[in-house]
Structures are given as C-alpha cells and as structure tokens.
Coordinates of C-alpha atoms in Angstrom, one line a residue:
Chain A
M1 CA -54.0 -86.4 -33.7
H2 CA -56.1 -83.7 -32.3
I3 CA -58.8 -82.6 -34.6
S4 CA -59.0 -78.8 -35.0
E5 CA -62.0 -76.6 -34.8
G6 CA -64.1 -76.1 -37.9
I7 CA -63.4 -79.4 -39.6
L8 CA -66.2 -81.6 -38.4
N9 CA -69.9 -80.9 -38.5
A10 CA -72.2 -80.4 -35.6
P11 CA -73.8 -83.9 -35.4
V12 CA -70.4 -85.5 -35.2
L13 CA -69.2 -83.1 -32.6
I14 CA -72.3 -83.5 -30.5
T15 CA -72.2 -87.2 -30.7
G16 CA -68.6 -87.2 -29.7
A17 CA -69.2 -84.9 -26.8
A18 CA -72.1 -87.1 -25.6
M19 CA -70.1 -90.3 -25.8
A20 CA -67.2 -88.6 -24.0
I21 CA -69.4 -87.4 -21.2
A22 CA -70.8 -91.0 -20.9
G23 CA -67.3 -92.5 -20.8
T24 CA -66.1 -89.9 -18.3
A25 CA -69.1 -90.6 -16.1
V26 CA -68.3 -94.3 -16.1
G27 CA -64.7 -93.6 -15.5
L28 CA -65.4 -91.4 -12.5
K29 CA -67.8 -93.9 -11.0
K30 CA -65.2 -96.7 -11.3
M31 CA -62.3 -94.6 -10.1
D32 CA -60.7 -95.7 -6.9
Y33 CA -60.5 -92.4 -5.1
D34 CA -57.8 -93.6 -2.8
R35 CA -55.6 -93.7 -5.9
V36 CA -56.7 -90.4 -7.4
A37 CA -53.0 -89.3 -7.3
H38 CA -52.2 -92.1 -9.8
V39 CA -54.8 -90.9 -12.1
G40 CA -53.4 -87.4 -11.8
I41 CA -49.9 -88.4 -12.5
L42 CA -50.9 -90.4 -15.6
S43 CA -53.0 -87.5 -16.8
A44 CA -50.0 -85.2 -16.4
A45 CA -47.9 -87.7 -18.4
F46 CA -50.4 -87.8 -21.2
F47 CA -50.5 -84.0 -21.1
V48 CA -46.7 -83.8 -21.6
A49 CA -46.4 -86.7 -23.9
S50 CA -47.5 -84.8 -26.9
L51 CA -44.5 -82.5 -26.6
I52 CA -42.2 -85.5 -27.3
H53 CA -41.9 -85.5 -31.1
I54 CA -41.0 -88.6 -33.0
N55 CA -39.4 -87.7 -36.3
I56 CA -39.0 -90.9 -38.4
G57 CA -38.7 -90.6 -42.1
P58 CA -41.1 -88.2 -43.7
S59 CA -43.6 -88.0 -40.9
S60 CA -43.4 -86.0 -37.7
T61 CA -45.6 -87.3 -35.0
H62 CA -45.7 -87.4 -31.2
L63 CA -46.2 -89.8 -28.4
I64 CA -49.8 -90.4 -27.2
L65 CA -49.5 -92.8 -24.3
N66 CA -53.1 -93.9 -24.3
G67 CA -52.0 -97.5 -24.2
I68 CA -50.3 -97.1 -20.8
L69 CA -53.3 -95.1 -19.5
G70 CA -55.6 -97.9 -20.6
I71 CA -53.7 -100.7 -18.8
L72 CA -53.2 -98.7 -15.6
L73 CA -56.5 -96.9 -15.3
G74 CA -59.1 -98.8 -17.3
W75 CA -62.2 -96.7 -17.6
S76 CA -60.6 -93.9 -15.5
A77 CA -58.5 -93.2 -18.6
F78 CA -61.5 -91.1 -19.8
P79 CA -61.5 -88.4 -17.1
A80 CA -57.7 -88.5 -17.2
I81 CA -57.5 -87.9 -20.9
L82 CA -60.3 -85.3 -20.9
I83 CA -58.6 -83.2 -18.3
A84 CA -55.3 -83.4 -20.1
L85 CA -56.9 -82.5 -23.4
I86 CA -58.7 -79.5 -21.8
L87 CA -55.3 -78.3 -20.5
Q88 CA -53.7 -78.9 -23.9
T89 CA -56.3 -76.8 -25.5
V90 CA -56.0 -74.0 -23.1
F91 CA -52.3 -73.9 -22.8
F92 CA -51.0 -75.1 -26.2
Q93 CA -54.1 -74.5 -28.4
Y94 CA -54.0 -78.1 -29.5
G95 CA -57.3 -79.2 -30.9
G96 CA -60.2 -77.1 -29.9
I97 CA -63.0 -76.6 -27.4
T98 CA -65.8 -77.9 -29.6
T99 CA -63.7 -80.9 -30.6
L100 CA -62.9 -81.9 -27.0
G101 CA -65.6 -84.5 -26.9
I102 CA -64.5 -86.2 -30.1
N103 CA -60.8 -85.9 -29.3
T104 CA -61.4 -87.5 -25.9
M105 CA -63.3 -90.4 -27.6
L106 CA -60.4 -90.8 -30.1
M107 CA -57.9 -91.3 -27.5
A108 CA -59.7 -92.8 -24.5
L109 CA -62.0 -95.3 -26.2
P110 CA -59.0 -97.2 -27.7
A111 CA -57.4 -97.1 -24.3
V112 CA -60.4 -98.8 -22.7
I113 CA -60.8 -101.3 -25.5
C114 CA -57.2 -102.3 -25.3
Y115 CA -57.4 -102.6 -21.6
Y116 CA -60.1 -105.2 -21.9
A117 CA -58.4 -106.9 -24.8
F118 CA -54.8 -107.1 -23.4
G119 CA -54.9 -105.9 -19.8
W120 CA -55.3 -109.4 -18.5
M121 CA -51.9 -110.4 -20.0
V122 CA -50.1 -108.0 -17.7
H123 CA -50.8 -110.1 -14.7
H124 CA -49.0 -113.1 -16.1
P125 CA -45.3 -113.7 -16.0
R126 CA -42.7 -111.7 -17.8
S127 CA -42.8 -112.4 -21.6
V128 CA -46.6 -112.6 -21.7
S129 CA -46.8 -109.4 -19.9
M130 CA -44.3 -107.7 -22.2
I131 CA -46.1 -108.9 -25.3
G132 CA -49.4 -107.8 -23.8
S133 CA -48.2 -104.3 -23.0
F134 CA -46.6 -104.0 -26.4
L135 CA -49.8 -105.0 -28.1
C136 CA -51.8 -102.6 -25.9
G137 CA -49.6 -99.7 -26.8
F138 CA -49.5 -100.6 -30.5
S139 CA -53.2 -101.2 -30.8
S140 CA -54.3 -98.1 -28.9
V141 CA -52.6 -95.9 -31.4
L142 CA -53.9 -98.0 -34.3
L143 CA -57.5 -97.8 -33.1
S144 CA -57.1 -94.0 -32.5
A145 CA -56.0 -93.7 -36.1
V146 CA -59.0 -95.7 -37.3
L147 CA -61.4 -93.7 -35.2
L148 CA -59.8 -90.5 -36.6
G149 CA -60.4 -91.7 -40.1
L150 CA -64.0 -92.6 -39.2
A151 CA -64.6 -89.1 -37.7
L152 CA -63.3 -87.4 -40.8
V153 CA -65.3 -89.7 -43.1
L154 CA -68.4 -88.4 -41.3
A155 CA -67.2 -84.9 -42.3
D156 CA -67.3 -85.9 -46.0
Q157 CA -63.8 -87.2 -46.7
N158 CA -62.8 -90.4 -48.2
F159 CA -62.3 -92.8 -45.3
W160 CA -59.9 -95.3 -46.9
S161 CA -57.4 -92.8 -48.2
V162 CA -57.5 -90.6 -45.0
A163 CA -57.4 -93.6 -42.6
G164 CA -54.7 -95.2 -44.7
I165 CA -52.6 -92.1 -44.6
V166 CA -53.1 -91.7 -40.8
I167 CA -52.3 -95.3 -40.1
A168 CA -49.2 -95.3 -42.3
A169 CA -47.9 -92.1 -40.9
N170 CA -48.5 -93.2 -37.3
F171 CA -46.9 -96.6 -37.8
P172 CA -43.6 -95.6 -36.2
V173 CA -45.5 -94.1 -33.3
M174 CA -47.3 -97.5 -32.9
I175 CA -44.0 -99.3 -32.6
V176 CA -42.5 -96.8 -30.3
E177 CA -45.5 -96.7 -28.1
G178 CA -45.7 -100.4 -27.9
C179 CA -42.1 -100.5 -26.8
V180 CA -42.5 -97.7 -24.3
T181 CA -45.6 -99.3 -22.9
A182 CA -43.8 -102.7 -22.6
F183 CA -40.8 -101.2 -20.8
C184 CA -42.9 -99.1 -18.4
I185 CA -45.2 -101.9 -17.4
T186 CA -42.3 -104.3 -16.9
F187 CA -40.6 -101.7 -14.8
L188 CA -43.7 -100.9 -12.8
K189 CA -44.3 -104.6 -12.1
K190 CA -40.9 -104.9 -10.5
V191 CA -40.9 -101.7 -8.6
H192 CA -44.5 -100.9 -7.8
P193 CA -46.7 -103.9 -8.6
E194 CA -49.8 -102.8 -6.8
I195 CA -50.3 -100.0 -9.3
I196 CA -51.3 -102.5 -11.8
N197 CA -53.8 -104.5 -9.7
H198 CA -57.1 -102.8 -9.8
S199 CA -60.6 -104.0 -10.2
N200 CA -61.6 -101.7 -13.0
Chain B
M1 CA -43.7 -96.6 -50.5
M2 CA -45.1 -93.7 -52.5
L3 CA -47.8 -93.3 -49.9
L4 CA -45.2 -92.9 -47.2
L5 CA -43.4 -90.3 -49.2
H6 CA -46.5 -88.2 -49.3
T7 CA -47.6 -88.7 -45.7
P8 CA -48.6 -85.6 -43.9
A9 CA -47.0 -84.7 -40.6
L10 CA -49.4 -85.6 -37.9
A11 CA -48.6 -82.9 -35.4
H12 CA -51.1 -81.3 -33.1
K13 CA -51.4 -78.0 -34.7
V14 CA -50.9 -76.3 -38.0
T15 CA -50.2 -72.6 -38.4
L16 CA -50.7 -70.3 -41.3
F17 CA -49.0 -67.0 -42.0
A18 CA -49.8 -64.7 -45.0
W19 CA -48.3 -61.5 -46.3
V20 CA -48.5 -59.2 -49.2
E21 CA -45.7 -58.3 -51.6
G22 CA -46.7 -56.1 -54.4
D23 CA -49.8 -57.7 -55.9
I24 CA -48.9 -61.2 -54.8
I25 CA -50.1 -62.8 -51.6
H26 CA -47.8 -65.3 -50.1
T27 CA -48.8 -67.9 -47.6
Q28 CA -46.5 -70.1 -45.4
S29 CA -47.9 -73.1 -43.5
K30 CA -46.1 -75.0 -40.8
Y31 CA -46.8 -77.8 -38.4
M32 CA -46.0 -77.3 -34.8
G33 CA -42.6 -78.9 -34.6
G34 CA -41.4 -77.2 -37.9
K35 CA -42.4 -79.6 -40.7
R36 CA -44.1 -78.1 -43.7
P37 CA -47.5 -79.4 -45.0
K38 CA -47.3 -80.5 -48.6
Q39 CA -50.5 -80.5 -50.7
G40 CA -52.4 -78.7 -48.0
Q41 CA -55.5 -77.1 -49.3
I42 CA -55.7 -73.3 -49.3
E43 CA -59.0 -71.5 -49.8
V44 CA -59.4 -67.7 -50.1
F45 CA -62.8 -66.2 -49.1
E46 CA -64.1 -62.7 -49.5
P47 CA -65.9 -61.0 -46.5
N48 CA -69.3 -62.2 -47.5
G49 CA -68.1 -65.8 -47.5
N50 CA -67.7 -66.4 -51.3
L51 CA -64.8 -68.6 -52.2
L52 CA -62.5 -66.7 -54.5
L53 CA -59.8 -69.2 -55.2
M54 CA -58.3 -72.5 -54.1
G55 CA -54.8 -74.0 -54.3
K56 CA -52.4 -76.4 -52.7
T57 CA -49.2 -75.8 -50.8
D58 CA -45.9 -76.9 -52.3
D59 CA -43.2 -79.0 -50.7
Q60 CA -42.1 -76.1 -48.6
G61 CA -45.6 -75.4 -47.3
R62 CA -45.9 -72.3 -49.5
F63 CA -48.7 -71.2 -51.7
S64 CA -48.7 -67.8 -53.5
F65 CA -51.3 -66.2 -55.7
K66 CA -52.1 -62.9 -57.3
T67 CA -54.3 -60.7 -55.2
P68 CA -57.9 -61.5 -56.3
Q69 CA -59.3 -58.3 -54.9
K70 CA -58.2 -55.7 -52.4
T71 CA -60.7 -56.3 -49.7
D72 CA -60.5 -58.1 -46.3
L73 CA -59.7 -61.7 -47.2
Q74 CA -59.9 -64.8 -45.1
I75 CA -57.4 -67.5 -46.0
V76 CA -58.1 -71.0 -44.7
L77 CA -55.6 -73.8 -44.7
T78 CA -56.9 -77.4 -44.3
T79 CA -54.5 -80.3 -44.1
E80 CA -55.3 -84.0 -43.7
P81 CA -56.2 -85.3 -41.3
G82 CA -58.2 -82.8 -39.4
H83 CA -56.0 -79.7 -39.1
R84 CA -57.2 -76.2 -40.0
A85 CA -55.7 -72.8 -39.6
V86 CA -57.1 -69.4 -40.6
W87 CA -55.4 -66.1 -41.4
N88 CA -57.4 -62.9 -41.8
L89 CA -55.8 -60.5 -44.2
L90 CA -56.9 -56.9 -43.8
K91 CA -57.4 -54.7 -46.8
N92 CA -55.0 -52.1 -45.5
E93 CA -52.1 -54.5 -46.1
F94 CA -52.6 -54.0 -49.8
M95 CA -50.9 -51.0 -51.4
A96 CA -52.9 -47.8 -51.7
S97 CA -52.6 -47.6 -55.4
G98 CA -53.4 -50.1 -58.1
N99 CA -49.9 -51.2 -59.2
G100 CA -47.3 -52.7 -57.1
A101 CA -43.8 -51.3 -57.2
P102 CA -41.3 -53.6 -58.9
D103 CA -40.4 -56.2 -56.3
K104 CA -37.0 -57.2 -57.6
Q105 CA -35.7 -53.7 -57.6
I106 CA -36.9 -53.1 -54.1
S107 CA -35.3 -56.2 -52.7
D108 CA -32.0 -55.3 -54.2
Q109 CA -31.9 -52.1 -52.2
N110 CA -30.7 -52.2 -48.7
S111 CA -31.2 -49.7 -45.9
A112 CA -27.8 -48.3 -46.4
D113 CA -28.8 -46.9 -49.7
I114 CA -31.9 -45.2 -48.3
G115 CA -30.1 -43.6 -45.4
N116 CA -27.2 -42.4 -47.4
P117 CA -27.7 -38.8 -48.5
N118 CA -25.2 -39.2 -51.3
Q119 CA -27.1 -42.0 -53.0
D120 CA -30.3 -41.4 -54.8
P121 CA -32.5 -44.4 -54.1
A122 CA -35.0 -43.4 -56.7
G123 CA -32.1 -43.4 -59.2
H124 CA -32.6 -47.2 -59.3
Y125 CA -35.9 -46.6 -61.0
G126 CA -34.5 -44.1 -63.4
L127 CA -36.6 -41.5 -61.6
S128 CA -35.4 -38.5 -59.8
I129 CA -37.1 -38.1 -56.5
Y130 CA -38.0 -34.5 -57.4
N131 CA -39.9 -35.7 -60.4
M132 CA -41.9 -38.4 -58.7
S133 CA -45.5 -38.0 -58.3
K134 CA -47.1 -38.4 -55.0
E135 CA -48.5 -41.8 -56.2
E136 CA -45.1 -43.1 -57.3
L137 CA -43.5 -42.0 -54.0
T138 CA -46.3 -43.7 -52.1
N139 CA -45.7 -46.9 -54.1
L140 CA -42.0 -46.8 -53.5
I141 CA -42.3 -46.3 -49.7
E142 CA -45.0 -49.0 -49.4
G143 CA -43.0 -51.5 -51.3
I144 CA -39.9 -50.9 -49.2
L145 CA -42.0 -51.1 -46.0
D146 CA -43.6 -54.3 -47.1
N147 CA -40.3 -55.9 -47.6
K148 CA -38.9 -54.8 -44.2
L149 CA -42.1 -55.6 -42.3
V150 CA -42.6 -59.1 -43.6
L151 CA -39.7 -60.5 -41.6
L152 CA -41.0 -58.7 -38.5
K153 CA -44.5 -60.0 -38.9
Q154 CA -43.2 -63.5 -39.4
Q155 CA -41.2 -63.2 -36.2
V156 CA -44.2 -61.9 -34.2
R157 CA -46.3 -64.6 -35.6
S158 CA -43.9 -67.4 -34.7
M159 CA -43.5 -65.9 -31.2
Q160 CA -47.3 -66.1 -30.8
T161 CA -47.9 -69.6 -32.0
E162 CA -44.9 -71.8 -32.2
R163 CA -43.4 -71.7 -28.8
I164 CA -44.6 -74.0 -26.1
S165 CA -43.0 -72.5 -23.1
L166 CA -42.0 -74.3 -19.9
K167 CA -44.4 -72.2 -18.0
D168 CA -47.3 -73.6 -20.0
V169 CA -46.2 -77.1 -19.2
V170 CA -45.7 -76.4 -15.5
G171 CA -49.0 -74.5 -15.4
G172 CA -50.9 -77.5 -16.9
I173 CA -49.3 -79.9 -14.5
G174 CA -50.1 -77.6 -11.7
Y175 CA -53.8 -77.6 -12.6
I176 CA -53.8 -81.4 -12.6
L177 CA -52.1 -81.6 -9.2
G178 CA -54.6 -79.0 -7.9
L179 CA -57.5 -81.1 -9.2
V180 CA -56.0 -84.2 -7.6
G181 CA -55.8 -82.4 -4.3
L182 CA -59.3 -81.1 -4.5
V183 CA -60.8 -84.5 -5.3
A184 CA -58.8 -86.1 -2.5
Y185 CA -60.0 -83.5 -0.1
L186 CA -63.6 -83.8 -1.1
K187 CA -63.6 -87.6 -0.9
N188 CA -61.8 -87.7 2.4
R189 CA -63.8 -85.2 4.4
P190 CA -65.0 -86.8 7.6
S191 CA -68.7 -87.3 7.5
K192 CA -70.9 -88.2 10.4
N193 CA -72.8 -90.8 8.4
K194 CA -69.8 -92.7 7.1
E195 CA -67.5 -95.0 8.9
H196 CA -64.0 -93.9 9.4
R197 CA -61.5 -95.7 7.2

C-alpha cells in the first residue's frame, strides 16, 4: 500500500506531508512519555508487519496493523507509523522519501479515525470488545484503501476503478487484520490490561 | 468475480528488469514477494524525454518490443495502484552493428561447442570462421555474450532488489529502540524547575 516515488504530483505530496506533520505534532503532544516504550514496540511491529505476506487467491498483500496501533496508541499512531515508514524506506526501499507524508496519512489517519469510532468498545466486556477490535482492524484497512484511491484520483486516475480494485484486492487483508486485532486486544486485556487504558 | 481475477498484487514494491537480445528488448516485472504484475503499463522514453512507445505486461509480467532506437533508453513501469519502477538501458547494451545475430541458432549452442577445438561453432551458420568478416564475427560474439550475460544480470538484479535481509529488519528495530531510549532519556532528565516524579 505504499505509494512509490513519481506517481503523485507535487500539490498532493505537499498536502500529504503537511497533514502528516500536523498529525505527528498532535500525536507527540498527546503521547504519554512514560509509555514511550509501548509506542516503540508497536512502531517496530508495524515496521515488521509488512514482511508478512498474505497470499489468498490472485492477490498478494501484506499485513498493515494500523488498526491495532489505532486502538492502543490513538493519535500517537502518527509518529509511530511515520518512524516505521521512514525505516521501511531506508532499509527496504518501500514507498519513497517524497511520499512519506502521504503514506503516513494513508495509514495513520484511518488508525485515528477507527480509534475514535470503535476504541470505546474495547473497554466493555468480552464480545463487545472482540467485535469492536475486529471492526477497528477491518475498517482501518478499508479506509486506507479508500484514501489510497483518493490520492491516486488526484493524480489523474479514475477513482472508482482504482479504489474498487484496491478494496477488492485488500478484502482478505481486512478480514485477517480484523481477526488479528480482535485476538491481540483480547489477549492484551487478559494479560496486560493497563496497556489499553489511556486518555488519548 | 472477473474483477478479482484481474486484481493486481498489492505489495510494497515493484521491480523492473530489462535486457537486450538481438534487436528485441525484453522486460520482466515483479512484485516484491514474487508475483507478476499483469497489465502493468510500460513506457519507453528517449534521453530527451519523448515517449517512444507504450505497452502492457502479459500474465507473466513480461513485455517485449523491437528496439525503437539504439540510444540510451528509459523504461518506466507503472502498475495500479501507485507503484512505479524505472530501468535505464544504456546504448552500449545494443549490438555494435545494425543486425542482430540469429537468436535461435545462438541459444542452441552451448559452451561446450565453443570450447571444443574440434567443433567449428561458425559451422552452425554455414560460415567458416576464416571467411567471416570482422562485422560478422563481432555479431556472433555479441550474440553469444548477450545470452550468457542475461542470466547473470538477472541474478545481480534480484540480489540487489528482492532480498529483505534479516540485518535490515534488525537494523530498523534497532533504530526504533534507540529512538525510544533517546526520548525516554530526554524526558526523564532531572530538572531543577520540575518536581521529581
């Protein structure tokens, strides 16, 4: 889901960068620095997640994990994802330098939106929490796909066909991410419940 | 369902590799992870930026075309959604003379033939090596070298681009841990103006 260099035009890249900087600033302000290690661990998980390929049917995609980052970090998902994307660009040549801003927006904004939409469900008992986490994981990937289509439309491509293709191809990922998010949150609630309670 | 059959692989990165055989330029495109992009768009540009030709990759991610001109060429692959790769083909990859040596006959030869003093490799062409002009000999050698070097170039290319090594992963995680440590240190420095926690 990383957009490569040279596809988007300058206005889109600059807007994406500006919005990413704003989001990261909010994330840094709201970050609980006593728990900076948690942010680091989740950033590392995001960094590594893209190496896990999901080959279902004709499409070959990879885990994104922005749903889990949204629930656990809230706005701090922005700096976590930005750092992970920088490292992915440097080490794996995924995406590009000019596209860092827009790629951060693609992945972090859905995380924050889904945090606000579904994060409250996690504090409730078991089945509500599982459904909430599944929806969070599912919708984060869905929103990322929609934003990706939107970004490409601004670079002169047909939104509906591109967004349709992206959403269809990522549908297995949405299901898998939803399940992964649900299991992880349920596990964390049992083992380490304070990780989920934060005032973000 | 038709849409799903044509969905592109949504990996992180797409790579492009191009090579010359005779007067055909072949391109091979791959997603990180091995899948091949179908219907990826290939554009070929000359050095001053003019578009020379366009095409689409087939089911195997390949697209081949006749050499439009023997200059430096830039080949650009664009796949939906949002992946792009570039390969710069240098003009010295093209053969020195105008015509390519016959590809089929060259690929039928193996190195045993060339090395064996009792065989006359040029006999395949109905030529005696003593009657060959310098140009024909150059063509012959370039054609053979092209065939042998293509595999080598592909291997080098895949070594450069397709492997994500463990040390890259460990390096990235190391940077994150370092940042965490740095932030924790900066935030926890004792300060005369602040209360101790």
